[in-house]
Short mmCIF file of C-alpha atoms in Angstrom, two decimals:
data_model
loop_
_atom_site.label_atom_id
_atom_site.label_comp_id
_atom_site.label_asym_id
_atom_site.label_seq_id
_atom_site.Cartn_x
_atom_site.Cartn_y
_atom_site.Cartn_z
CA MET A 85 130.34 175.14 321.75
CA ALA A 86 133.82 174.47 320.46
CA ARG A 87 132.57 171.27 318.86
CA ASN A 88 129.77 173.18 317.07
CA ILE A 89 132.29 175.73 315.70
CA LEU A 90 134.47 172.86 314.48
CA GLY A 91 131.45 171.27 312.80
CA VAL A 92 130.59 174.54 311.04
CA LEU A 93 134.15 174.90 309.81
CA LEU A 94 134.12 171.32 308.53
CA LEU A 95 130.79 171.90 306.75
CA VAL A 96 132.18 175.03 305.10
CA GLY A 97 135.12 173.00 303.86
CA LEU A 98 132.83 170.31 302.48
CA THR A 99 130.57 172.90 300.88
CA ALA A 100 133.51 174.53 299.14
CA TYR A 101 134.36 171.22 297.57
CA GLY A 102 133.40 167.89 299.01
CA ALA A 103 136.15 167.79 301.65
CA ASN A 104 139.04 168.10 299.23
CA ALA A 105 141.48 167.39 302.02
CA GLN A 106 140.09 163.99 302.79
CA SER A 107 139.05 160.80 301.03
CA PHE A 108 135.78 158.92 300.98
CA ALA A 109 135.14 155.21 301.23
CA ASN A 110 132.52 155.21 298.46
CA PHE A 111 130.51 157.48 296.17
CA SER A 112 127.47 157.44 298.43
CA ASP A 113 129.50 159.04 301.22
CA PHE A 114 130.98 161.62 298.87
CA ILE A 115 127.63 162.58 297.36
CA SER A 116 125.95 162.95 300.74
CA SER A 117 128.82 165.13 301.99
CA TYR A 118 129.02 167.39 298.97
CA ASN A 119 127.47 170.84 299.05
CA GLY A 120 124.05 169.98 300.39
CA ALA A 121 121.78 168.61 297.69
CA ASP A 122 123.83 169.61 294.63
CA LEU A 123 124.42 166.02 293.43
CA THR A 124 120.96 164.55 294.01
CA VAL A 125 120.15 164.06 290.32
CA PHE A 126 123.44 162.23 289.81
CA LYS A 127 122.67 160.04 292.83
CA ALA A 128 119.19 159.23 291.49
CA ALA A 129 120.59 158.44 288.04
CA LEU A 130 123.25 156.27 289.64
CA ASP A 131 120.63 154.30 291.54
CA LYS A 132 118.49 153.81 288.43
CA SER A 133 121.41 152.70 286.28
CA GLY A 134 122.44 150.00 288.73
CA LEU A 135 126.05 151.16 288.55
CA ALA A 136 126.51 152.24 292.17
CA SER A 137 128.46 149.19 293.34
CA ALA A 138 130.47 149.01 290.11
CA LEU A 139 131.48 152.66 290.45
CA ASP A 140 132.89 152.02 293.92
CA SER A 141 135.38 149.54 292.46
CA ILE A 142 136.58 151.73 289.60
CA ASN A 143 140.34 152.27 289.67
CA GLY A 144 140.22 155.37 287.48
CA THR A 145 138.47 158.73 287.19
CA VAL A 146 134.82 159.77 287.52
CA PHE A 147 133.45 163.12 286.31
CA ILE A 148 130.24 164.02 288.17
CA PRO A 149 127.80 166.59 286.70
CA ASN A 150 126.04 168.71 289.33
CA ASN A 151 122.31 169.45 289.44
CA ALA A 152 122.64 172.60 287.33
CA ALA A 153 124.43 170.58 284.66
CA PHE A 154 121.63 168.00 284.58
CA ALA A 155 118.97 170.75 284.44
CA SER A 156 120.63 172.36 281.40
CA PHE A 157 121.08 168.97 279.78
CA ALA A 158 117.42 168.06 280.29
CA THR A 159 116.33 171.30 278.63
CA SER A 160 118.57 170.58 275.63
CA LEU A 161 116.72 167.27 275.18
CA GLY A 162 113.34 168.98 275.35
CA LEU A 163 112.52 167.58 278.78
CA ALA A 164 110.63 169.54 281.44
CA ASN A 165 113.30 169.28 284.14
CA ALA A 166 116.27 167.26 285.39
CA ASN A 167 114.10 164.71 287.13
CA ALA A 168 112.49 163.84 283.79
CA LEU A 169 115.82 162.30 282.81
CA LEU A 170 115.05 159.50 285.20
CA ASP A 171 112.12 158.51 282.96
CA LEU A 172 114.56 157.52 280.22
CA SER A 173 115.31 153.81 279.93
CA GLN A 174 117.79 152.22 282.30
CA ASP A 175 120.11 151.43 279.37
CA VAL A 176 120.22 155.06 278.27
CA VAL A 177 120.84 156.36 281.78
CA ALA A 178 123.58 153.76 282.33
CA ALA A 179 125.24 154.62 278.99
CA LEU A 180 125.19 158.31 279.88
CA LEU A 181 126.81 157.76 283.27
CA LYS A 182 129.40 155.33 281.85
CA PHE A 183 130.55 158.06 279.51
CA HIS A 184 131.64 160.01 282.60
CA VAL A 185 133.83 157.17 283.86
CA VAL A 186 137.44 156.64 282.76
CA PRO A 187 138.28 153.16 284.06
CA ALA A 188 142.05 152.96 283.48
CA ILE A 189 143.53 156.40 284.19
CA LYS A 190 143.56 158.43 287.38
CA VAL A 191 143.65 162.00 286.13
CA ASN A 192 146.09 164.13 288.11
CA LEU A 193 146.30 167.79 287.15
CA THR A 194 148.85 168.77 289.79
CA THR A 195 151.46 166.03 289.31
CA PRO A 196 150.80 164.28 285.99
CA ALA A 197 154.38 162.95 286.05
CA VAL A 198 153.31 160.51 288.74
CA LEU A 199 150.93 158.90 286.28
CA ALA A 200 153.16 158.90 283.24
CA GLY A 201 156.44 158.10 284.92
CA ALA A 202 158.07 161.00 283.08
CA ASP A 203 158.81 164.67 283.50
CA LEU A 204 155.60 166.46 282.47
CA ALA A 205 156.33 169.89 283.89
CA ASN A 206 154.71 171.93 281.14
CA ALA A 207 151.01 172.33 280.39
CA SER A 208 151.19 171.26 276.74
CA THR A 209 152.66 167.89 277.67
CA ALA A 210 150.03 167.42 280.34
CA SER A 211 147.34 168.14 277.77
CA ALA A 212 148.79 165.49 275.48
CA LEU A 213 148.67 163.01 278.31
CA TYR A 214 144.89 163.39 278.65
CA SER A 215 144.03 164.05 275.00
CA SER A 216 142.06 160.80 274.65
CA LEU A 217 140.42 159.36 277.72
CA THR A 218 138.58 156.14 276.89
CA THR A 219 135.40 155.73 278.88
CA LEU A 220 133.08 152.93 279.93
CA ALA A 221 130.53 154.13 277.36
CA THR A 222 128.38 151.61 275.56
CA PRO A 223 129.96 150.17 272.39
CA VAL A 224 127.76 152.27 270.13
CA ALA A 225 129.44 155.37 271.52
CA ARG A 226 132.95 154.72 270.26
CA VAL A 227 134.13 158.13 271.45
CA SER A 228 136.79 159.25 273.89
CA LEU A 229 136.84 162.29 276.14
CA ASN A 230 139.42 165.02 275.69
CA LEU A 231 140.81 166.84 278.71
CA THR A 232 142.50 170.16 278.00
CA THR A 233 144.69 170.78 281.01
CA ASN A 234 146.60 173.68 282.43
CA ILE A 235 148.52 172.51 285.45
CA THR A 236 149.12 176.07 286.61
CA ASP A 237 145.50 177.23 286.43
CA VAL A 238 142.74 174.65 286.83
CA LYS A 239 140.11 177.24 285.86
CA SER A 240 141.40 176.95 282.28
CA SER A 241 141.04 173.17 282.18
CA THR A 242 138.07 171.71 280.32
CA ILE A 243 136.63 168.27 279.56
CA LYS A 244 135.33 168.01 276.01
CA SER A 245 132.87 165.44 274.68
CA PRO A 246 131.01 165.35 271.37
CA ARG A 247 128.08 167.12 272.94
CA ALA A 248 129.55 169.61 275.41
CA THR A 249 132.59 171.25 276.96
CA ALA A 250 132.57 171.22 280.75
CA LYS A 251 134.65 172.97 283.41
CA PHE A 252 135.57 171.86 286.89
CA VAL A 253 133.28 173.32 289.51
CA SER A 254 136.14 173.50 291.99
CA THR A 255 138.82 176.10 291.26
CA SER A 256 141.30 174.72 293.77
CA ALA A 257 144.73 173.56 292.64
CA ASP A 258 143.49 169.97 292.64
CA PRO A 259 139.79 169.63 291.72
CA PHE A 260 139.79 165.88 292.39
CA VAL A 261 138.83 163.94 295.50
CA SER A 262 139.78 160.36 296.35
CA VAL A 263 136.68 158.16 296.45
CA GLY A 264 137.43 154.50 297.15
CA THR A 265 139.99 153.51 294.51
CA ALA A 266 138.98 156.30 292.14
CA ARG A 267 139.48 160.03 291.71
CA ALA A 268 136.34 162.15 291.25
CA ALA A 269 135.63 165.73 290.21
CA VAL A 270 132.38 167.67 289.89
CA ILE A 271 131.85 169.32 286.50
CA SER A 272 129.54 171.96 285.06
CA GLU A 273 128.08 170.10 282.06
CA VAL A 274 126.74 166.65 281.23
CA LEU A 275 129.12 164.95 278.80
CA GLY A 276 126.90 163.36 276.15
CA TYR A 277 128.43 160.75 273.88
CA TRP A 278 126.61 162.01 270.77
CA TYR A 279 127.09 164.90 268.38
CA GLN A 280 124.48 167.54 267.69
CA ASN A 281 124.63 166.98 263.92
CA ILE A 282 126.55 164.99 261.32
CA ALA A 283 128.66 167.97 260.27
CA SER A 284 129.96 168.51 263.78
CA ALA A 285 130.98 164.85 263.99
CA ILE A 286 132.93 165.13 260.74
CA ASP A 287 134.41 168.45 261.78
CA ASP A 288 135.67 167.01 265.04
CA HIS A 289 137.87 164.34 263.49
CA SER A 290 141.13 165.20 261.79
CA ARG A 291 141.04 162.06 259.64
CA LEU A 292 137.94 163.40 257.84
CA GLY A 293 139.32 166.73 256.63
CA LEU A 294 139.25 165.80 252.95
CA LEU A 295 135.71 164.48 253.26
CA LYS A 296 134.61 167.85 254.71
CA ARG A 297 136.34 169.68 251.87
CA SER A 298 134.60 167.40 249.34
CA LEU A 299 131.18 168.00 250.92
CA VAL A 300 131.72 171.76 251.08
CA ASN A 301 132.93 171.98 247.48
CA ASN A 302 129.93 169.97 246.24
CA GLY A 303 127.32 171.98 248.18
CA MET A 304 126.38 169.21 250.65
CA TRP A 305 127.83 170.53 253.91
CA SER A 306 125.00 172.78 255.10
CA GLU A 307 122.43 169.99 254.92
CA LEU A 308 124.54 167.81 257.23
CA SER A 309 124.50 170.60 259.81
CA ASN A 310 120.77 170.08 260.33
CA PRO A 311 120.29 168.55 263.82
CA ASN A 312 116.98 167.01 262.76
CA LEU A 313 118.45 165.03 259.87
CA ASN A 314 117.69 161.29 260.01
CA ARG A 315 120.52 159.59 258.14
CA THR A 316 123.41 157.15 258.17
CA VAL A 317 126.68 158.36 256.67
CA PHE A 318 129.69 156.24 255.74
CA ALA A 319 132.63 158.62 256.02
CA PRO A 320 135.90 157.73 254.25
CA THR A 321 139.15 158.81 255.85
CA ASP A 322 141.63 161.15 254.19
CA ALA A 323 143.68 158.11 253.14
CA GLY A 324 140.60 156.63 251.48
CA VAL A 325 139.75 159.85 249.63
CA THR A 326 143.33 160.04 248.37
CA GLY A 327 143.32 156.32 247.55
CA VAL A 328 140.25 156.31 245.33
CA ASN A 329 141.77 159.12 243.29
CA LYS A 330 145.00 157.19 242.90
CA ASP A 331 143.26 153.88 242.15
CA PHE A 332 140.50 155.05 239.80
CA LYS A 333 141.17 158.73 239.08
CA ILE A 334 138.01 159.61 241.02
CA ASN A 335 138.54 162.98 242.72
CA VAL A 336 135.68 163.66 245.11
CA GLN A 337 137.29 166.89 246.32
CA ILE A 338 136.36 168.80 243.19
CA ASN A 339 132.89 169.98 242.28
CA SER A 340 131.68 167.44 239.73
CA SER A 341 128.76 165.15 238.99
CA VAL A 342 130.97 162.11 239.73
CA ALA A 343 131.94 163.49 243.15
CA GLN A 344 128.32 164.30 243.95
CA GLU A 345 127.28 160.81 242.93
CA LEU A 346 129.81 159.16 245.26
CA LEU A 347 129.10 161.53 248.17
CA THR A 348 125.35 160.93 247.79
CA TYR A 349 125.83 157.17 247.55
CA MET A 350 127.68 157.08 250.87
CA GLN A 351 124.58 158.41 252.65
CA SER A 352 121.54 156.30 253.44
CA TYR A 353 118.09 156.91 254.81
CA GLY A 354 117.38 156.58 258.53
CA ALA A 355 119.48 155.60 261.53
CA GLN A 356 119.61 151.84 261.83
CA VAL A 357 120.76 151.03 265.37
CA THR A 358 123.62 148.55 265.36
CA ASN A 359 126.11 147.23 267.88
CA PHE A 360 129.22 146.60 265.84
CA SER A 361 131.33 145.86 268.92
CA ALA A 362 129.16 142.87 269.88
CA ASP A 363 130.60 139.44 269.14
CA VAL A 364 127.81 138.47 266.76
CA SER A 365 127.28 137.72 263.09
CA ALA A 366 124.73 139.90 261.33
CA ALA A 367 124.04 141.68 258.04
CA TYR A 368 122.52 145.14 257.70
CA ASN A 369 121.16 146.58 254.45
CA TYR A 370 121.18 150.31 253.80
CA THR A 371 119.15 152.18 251.20
CA SER A 372 121.41 154.79 249.64
CA LEU A 373 120.20 158.27 248.75
CA PHE A 374 121.68 157.70 245.30
CA LEU A 375 118.86 156.33 243.14
CA ASN A 376 117.24 154.86 246.30
CA SER A 377 119.61 151.93 245.90
CA SER A 378 119.86 149.28 248.62
CA SER A 379 123.24 148.10 247.42
CA ILE A 380 125.17 148.88 250.64
CA VAL A 381 125.52 145.95 253.00
CA ALA A 382 127.37 145.86 256.32
CA ASN A 383 128.46 142.32 257.21
CA GLN A 384 129.40 141.82 260.85
CA THR A 385 131.38 138.69 261.66
CA GLY A 386 132.35 139.46 265.24
CA ALA A 387 133.29 142.27 267.58
CA ASN A 388 134.44 145.26 265.52
CA LYS A 389 134.75 143.07 262.43
CA VAL A 390 132.50 144.86 259.97
CA ALA A 391 132.98 144.88 256.19
CA VAL A 392 130.84 147.30 254.20
CA SER A 393 130.20 146.23 250.60
CA SER A 394 129.09 148.50 247.79
CA ILE A 395 128.81 147.84 244.06
CA GLY A 396 132.40 148.87 243.41
CA SER A 397 134.36 148.50 246.62
CA ILE A 398 134.57 146.85 250.03
CA THR A 399 135.76 148.67 253.12
CA LYS A 400 135.80 148.31 256.89
CA VAL A 401 134.29 150.20 259.78
CA GLY A 402 137.29 150.89 261.95
CA ASP A 403 137.50 150.39 265.70
CA TYR A 404 136.29 153.46 267.62
CA ALA A 405 134.65 154.65 264.40
CA THR A 406 130.92 154.75 265.18
CA PHE A 407 129.49 158.13 266.15
CA GLN A 408 125.96 158.72 267.30
CA ILE A 409 124.12 161.89 266.35
CA GLY A 410 121.23 163.74 267.93
CA GLY A 411 120.72 162.43 271.45
CA PRO A 412 120.41 159.24 273.48
CA THR A 413 117.88 158.00 270.93
CA PRO A 414 119.95 158.44 267.77
CA LYS A 415 118.70 160.47 264.84
CA SER A 416 121.73 159.67 262.72
CA PHE A 417 124.92 157.64 262.69
CA LEU A 418 128.35 158.34 261.24
CA TYR A 419 130.60 155.36 260.46
CA VAL A 420 134.21 156.09 259.63
CA VAL A 421 135.39 153.71 256.88
CA ASN A 422 138.80 153.22 255.32
CA TYR A 423 137.78 153.62 251.68
CA PRO A 424 134.94 155.29 249.77
CA LEU A 425 131.89 153.31 248.74
CA ILE A 426 131.56 153.31 244.95
CA PRO A 427 128.13 153.00 243.25
CA LYS A 428 129.44 151.61 239.96
CA ALA A 429 131.32 148.46 239.05
CA THR A 430 135.09 148.98 239.30
CA ASN A 431 136.05 145.78 237.49
CA ILE A 432 135.25 144.39 234.08
CA TRP A 433 134.28 140.94 235.30
CA GLU A 434 131.41 142.29 237.38
CA LEU A 435 129.82 143.69 234.21
CA ILE A 436 130.33 140.73 231.90
CA LYS A 437 129.83 137.68 234.15
CA ASP A 438 126.02 137.82 233.92
CA GLU A 439 125.74 139.46 230.50
CA PRO A 440 123.76 137.08 228.22
CA SER A 441 125.37 138.30 225.00
CA LEU A 442 128.85 137.50 226.36
CA SER A 443 128.07 134.12 227.92
CA THR A 444 130.39 132.18 225.59
CA LEU A 445 133.36 134.43 226.38
CA VAL A 446 132.57 134.20 230.11
CA GLY A 447 132.41 130.42 229.81
CA LEU A 448 135.87 130.32 228.19
CA PHE A 449 137.30 132.53 230.98
CA LEU A 450 135.83 130.19 233.58
CA ARG A 451 137.07 127.09 231.73
CA GLU A 452 140.60 128.53 231.71
CA GLY A 453 140.19 129.50 235.38
CA ASN A 454 142.90 132.11 235.85
CA GLU A 455 142.86 135.06 233.45
CA TYR A 456 139.39 136.22 234.52
CA LYS A 457 140.81 137.05 237.95
CA LYS A 458 142.70 139.94 236.40
CA LEU A 459 139.36 141.37 235.30
CA ALA A 460 137.75 140.70 238.68
CA ALA A 461 140.02 142.83 240.87
CA ILE A 462 138.01 144.09 243.81
CA THR A 463 139.16 147.05 245.88
CA ALA A 464 138.86 145.96 249.48
CA ASP A 465 139.84 148.49 252.13
CA GLY A 466 142.05 150.31 249.66
CA GLU A 467 143.84 147.19 248.44
CA THR A 468 142.96 145.45 245.17
CA THR A 469 142.79 141.68 244.93
CA ALA A 470 144.74 141.76 241.67
CA SER A 471 146.51 144.32 239.48
CA SER A 472 145.15 147.85 239.75
CA LEU A 473 146.01 148.49 236.08
CA ALA A 474 143.30 149.84 233.83
CA TYR A 475 142.24 147.40 231.11
CA THR A 476 140.04 147.52 228.04
CA LEU A 477 138.38 144.23 227.19
CA MET A 478 137.85 143.63 223.49
CA ALA A 479 134.94 141.25 224.01
CA PRO A 480 133.75 138.93 221.23
CA ASN A 481 130.00 138.50 221.66
CA ASN A 482 128.14 135.24 221.23
CA ALA A 483 127.49 136.00 217.57
CA ALA A 484 131.24 136.46 217.10
CA PHE A 485 131.87 132.98 218.43
CA VAL A 486 129.15 131.52 216.20
CA LYS A 487 130.97 133.06 213.21
CA PHE A 488 134.32 131.81 214.57
CA ALA A 489 133.01 128.27 215.02
CA SER A 490 131.43 128.30 211.57
CA THR A 491 134.72 129.45 210.03
CA TYR A 492 136.49 126.42 211.42
CA GLY A 493 133.65 123.91 211.16
CA THR A 494 132.80 123.32 214.80
CA VAL A 495 129.93 123.92 217.22
CA PRO A 496 130.06 127.24 219.15
CA ASN A 497 129.96 125.84 222.66
CA VAL A 498 132.66 126.20 225.29
CA ALA A 499 133.92 122.64 225.08
CA ASN A 500 134.25 122.63 221.27
CA LEU A 501 135.80 126.09 221.21
CA THR A 502 138.32 125.02 223.85
CA ASP A 503 139.27 122.06 221.65
CA LEU A 504 139.53 124.31 218.60
CA ILE A 505 141.74 126.86 220.32
CA GLY A 506 143.63 124.24 222.29
CA ALA A 507 143.39 123.93 226.04
CA SER A 508 147.06 124.86 226.46
CA SER A 509 146.57 127.95 224.27
CA LEU A 510 143.32 129.13 225.85
CA ALA A 511 145.07 131.52 228.25
CA ALA A 512 147.01 133.13 225.41
CA PHE A 513 143.80 133.46 223.37
CA LEU A 514 142.00 135.21 226.25
CA ARG A 515 144.97 137.45 227.11
CA ASN A 516 144.99 138.72 223.56
CA HIS A 517 141.59 140.31 224.19
CA ILE A 518 142.71 142.23 227.30
CA VAL A 519 144.30 145.51 226.29
CA VAL A 520 146.47 147.33 228.82
CA GLY A 521 145.05 150.82 229.26
CA SER A 522 141.72 152.58 229.07
CA TYR A 523 140.43 153.01 225.51
CA ALA A 524 137.14 154.61 224.60
CA THR A 525 136.22 154.49 220.93
CA GLY A 526 137.47 158.05 220.55
CA ASN A 527 140.97 156.83 221.38
CA LEU A 528 140.85 154.02 218.81
CA THR A 529 142.01 155.87 215.73
CA ALA A 530 143.80 154.51 212.65
CA GLY A 531 147.36 153.48 213.36
CA VAL A 532 147.01 153.11 217.13
CA GLN A 533 148.86 150.03 218.35
CA LEU A 534 147.55 148.25 221.43
CA ASN A 535 149.44 146.21 223.99
CA THR A 536 147.55 143.16 225.18
CA LEU A 537 148.40 140.98 228.13
CA GLN A 538 149.46 138.33 225.59
CA ASN A 539 151.73 140.66 223.60
CA SER A 540 152.62 143.31 226.18
CA GLY A 541 155.33 145.56 224.76
CA TYR A 542 154.96 144.22 221.22
CA LYS A 543 151.83 146.16 220.20
CA LYS A 544 150.36 143.38 218.07
CA LEU A 545 146.78 144.73 217.90
CA VAL A 546 146.61 147.42 215.23
CA VAL A 547 143.67 149.79 214.81
CA THR A 548 142.42 150.57 211.32
CA THR A 549 139.29 152.30 210.16
CA SER A 550 136.98 151.89 207.22
CA GLY A 551 134.43 154.66 207.04
CA SER A 552 132.84 154.77 210.48
CA SER A 553 133.98 151.23 211.32
CA ILE A 554 136.79 150.58 213.77
CA ILE A 555 138.75 147.42 212.99
CA LEU A 556 141.24 145.62 215.24
CA ALA A 557 143.81 143.49 213.46
CA ALA A 558 145.38 140.67 215.46
CA GLU A 559 148.13 138.39 214.20
CA LYS A 560 145.71 135.82 212.78
CA THR A 561 142.27 137.43 212.68
CA LEU A 562 140.53 140.77 212.77
CA GLY A 563 137.40 142.01 214.45
CA THR A 564 135.18 145.05 214.01
CA LEU A 565 133.73 146.97 216.94
CA VAL A 566 129.96 146.53 217.17
CA TYR A 567 127.28 147.81 219.51
CA PRO A 568 127.39 148.23 222.47
CA PHE A 569 130.41 150.58 222.42
CA ASN A 570 132.17 152.14 225.38
CA THR A 571 130.74 150.14 228.24
CA VAL A 572 132.22 152.23 231.06
CA VAL A 573 133.84 150.75 234.16
CA ALA A 574 134.33 153.01 237.19
CA TYR A 575 133.64 156.32 235.48
CA GLY A 576 136.05 155.66 232.59
CA TRP A 577 138.78 153.86 234.48
CA SER A 578 138.29 150.88 232.18
CA TYR A 579 136.15 150.03 229.14
CA ILE A 580 134.52 147.06 227.46
CA GLN A 581 134.36 147.18 223.64
CA THR A 582 132.36 144.52 221.77
CA VAL A 583 133.90 142.94 218.67
CA ASP A 584 132.34 140.76 215.99
CA PHE A 585 135.16 138.19 215.71
CA PRO A 586 137.77 136.81 218.15
CA LEU A 587 141.27 138.31 218.03
CA VAL A 588 143.58 135.31 217.66
CA PRO A 589 147.30 135.66 218.50
CA GLU A 590 150.23 133.90 216.84
CA ALA A 591 150.50 131.50 219.79
CA VAL A 592 147.20 129.80 218.89
CA ASN A 593 147.36 127.15 216.16
CA LEU A 594 144.09 127.01 214.23
CA PRO A 595 143.17 124.56 211.46
CA ASN A 596 142.62 125.79 207.93
CA PRO A 597 139.34 127.70 207.67
CA ASN A 598 136.49 126.46 205.56
CA SER A 599 134.70 128.58 202.97
CA ALA A 600 133.55 130.99 205.63
CA GLY A 601 137.14 132.09 206.09
CA ALA A 602 136.46 135.54 204.70
CA ALA A 603 136.34 136.66 208.34
CA LEU A 604 140.12 136.36 208.53
CA PRO A 605 142.15 139.56 208.13
CA SER A 606 143.06 140.57 204.63
CA VAL A 607 146.66 141.39 203.85
CA LEU A 608 145.57 144.79 202.56
CA VAL A 609 143.86 145.73 205.85
CA LEU A 610 146.85 144.63 207.90
CA LEU A 611 149.27 146.53 205.68
CA MET A 612 147.11 149.65 205.92
CA GLY A 613 147.19 149.42 209.69
CA LEU A 614 150.94 148.88 209.84
CA LEU A 615 151.55 151.75 207.41
CA ALA A 616 149.41 154.08 209.52
CA ALA A 617 151.32 152.99 212.61
CA LEU A 618 154.67 153.69 210.95
CA MET A 619 153.55 157.14 209.93
CA MET A 620 152.80 157.97 213.58
CA ILE A 621 156.38 157.15 214.67
#
C-alpha cells in the first residue's frame, strides 16, 4: 500500500512537470514520463524527422511544444489537426524541430551567472544574455530565437520566434529539466522560423528602420503586410539607405518618383527557393517589379558568399540575412543586403561603352587604358571602385572625330588618331573631356568656367553661347553641344553631353591644320568667353 502511495506521489510530481527534481537519460524517457500523452505529437514528429538520436547528444537547450501548441500551429497552417503535420515532408518537419534546438547554450533562468562566468543578478542582464539564441535551423532560416527572461518570475519569461511568442508551461522557479547532456523545457507555442508577412520581417529588425520609413512614406508598406503576397524583397540596411544618399544624392526616405522607382526595383516576382549557406556556385535571376526587368542577378560562389548585381550597384547578402515568409513552404523571401539595388547606370562608362555613335571615343579610352576607369566606378557593397566624384563627360561623337581627322589630314580611326594626338599625350587629351561636377545644359551658361581632370583648378574650359548654341572653348579647340543632350547618369548624379569637335588642351601638340581648320576656336569667341567669365567674378 505504501508503495502505491509513493507511486501516486511520484506520478503527481511528473505530471506537474516531467519530474523537475530528476534528470533523464534521453528524450524518449522524458517524453514518456511527462504528463501522460501531452508530448505525443512532438514524439511522432521527432521519429519522422530522424533526429531522435541526434537530439540525445545535444549539449545545449531544447524547447518542446506540447500537443496543444501543435494543434494551434496546425490550424494556423490550414491543416485539419496536429497529426496532419506529420504528412509534411521529412525535411520540413526536421527543419521545424531544429528551430527548437539551441546547440551551444544551456539556458539557465535561475543562475545565469554560471553560464556567463559573470555576475548576472538582475533580469535585464539575464535578458541580454539570451537575446539571440542560434538554433540548428536549416540554412534558409537564418533566424535566431530571442528569450526574454525574468529570473525572479518565470511566468513573465517568453521565447520569441518570427512566427510566435511562447511561454513556459511550467511555472516553477526552474522550468528546465536535464535530459542527457541537454536542458529541456516544454513551451506553449510552436516556434516557426518564418514570418507571417514581409512587413513583419522588416519591422522585426532594427537595421531596417530606414527602409520601413521609406516604404511607409512612399505608400508601399500596407501591401507588404499581405500574408498571401508572393514576392522576393532585397532589403537594404540603414547604412545602405544612408550611403546611397551620400554617394548619389538618392534619398529613398522621401516621397518621390525616384524613391518609388528604387523601392519597386528591389522587389521581384515570386519566391525562388535558394540555399545561400550551401558551399556551391550558382546564379539566380530575378524579375524586378520595376518595368518587369530581369536585371537582378544573385551570384553565389560558396557558403554565404552571395553578390547581388543590379544595373547600377553590387551588394552582398549578409550572413544570417535570409528570412522566409508565409510558412514551411515559403510564399516570399526577404534578403537583407548592405546597399540598395539601383535600376539605372551609376557610371558614365556603362552608358558609353556600347554606344555606336561614341565608338571612336571609347576606342581611344581603351587604347589609353587608364582614364576610362574613372568613368567606370562601380558601387560595390557601398564602396566605389574609383573616385565617387560626380563627372560630366563632354563626349565628341564619331562625326566629331571625322571632322577632327579631316582638319589635320588623317584617317579617323583609333590608331591614326592616337598618332595624331601623340600616345604620350592621349591621357591628357581624354582628361580634358572629363569635367569635375554634374552639369546639365541648364547649368552651362555663358561665362561658366569648367574644371577638367586635365586642368583641375585652372578652369580652362569656358562656356559661351551663340543664340541657342552652347559652345565649349578649350585651349586649342572649341566644340558645340549637339544632340543628344543631358544623358543622365544615376538620376542626375552625372551627365554626358555630346560635342561636335574634340576639346584639345595645351598639353597636346597638334600639327598645323589644313584648309578645314575653321573648326578651331576663333579669338573672338575665346575673348567673349573670358570676358563673360571676368564679369561673373
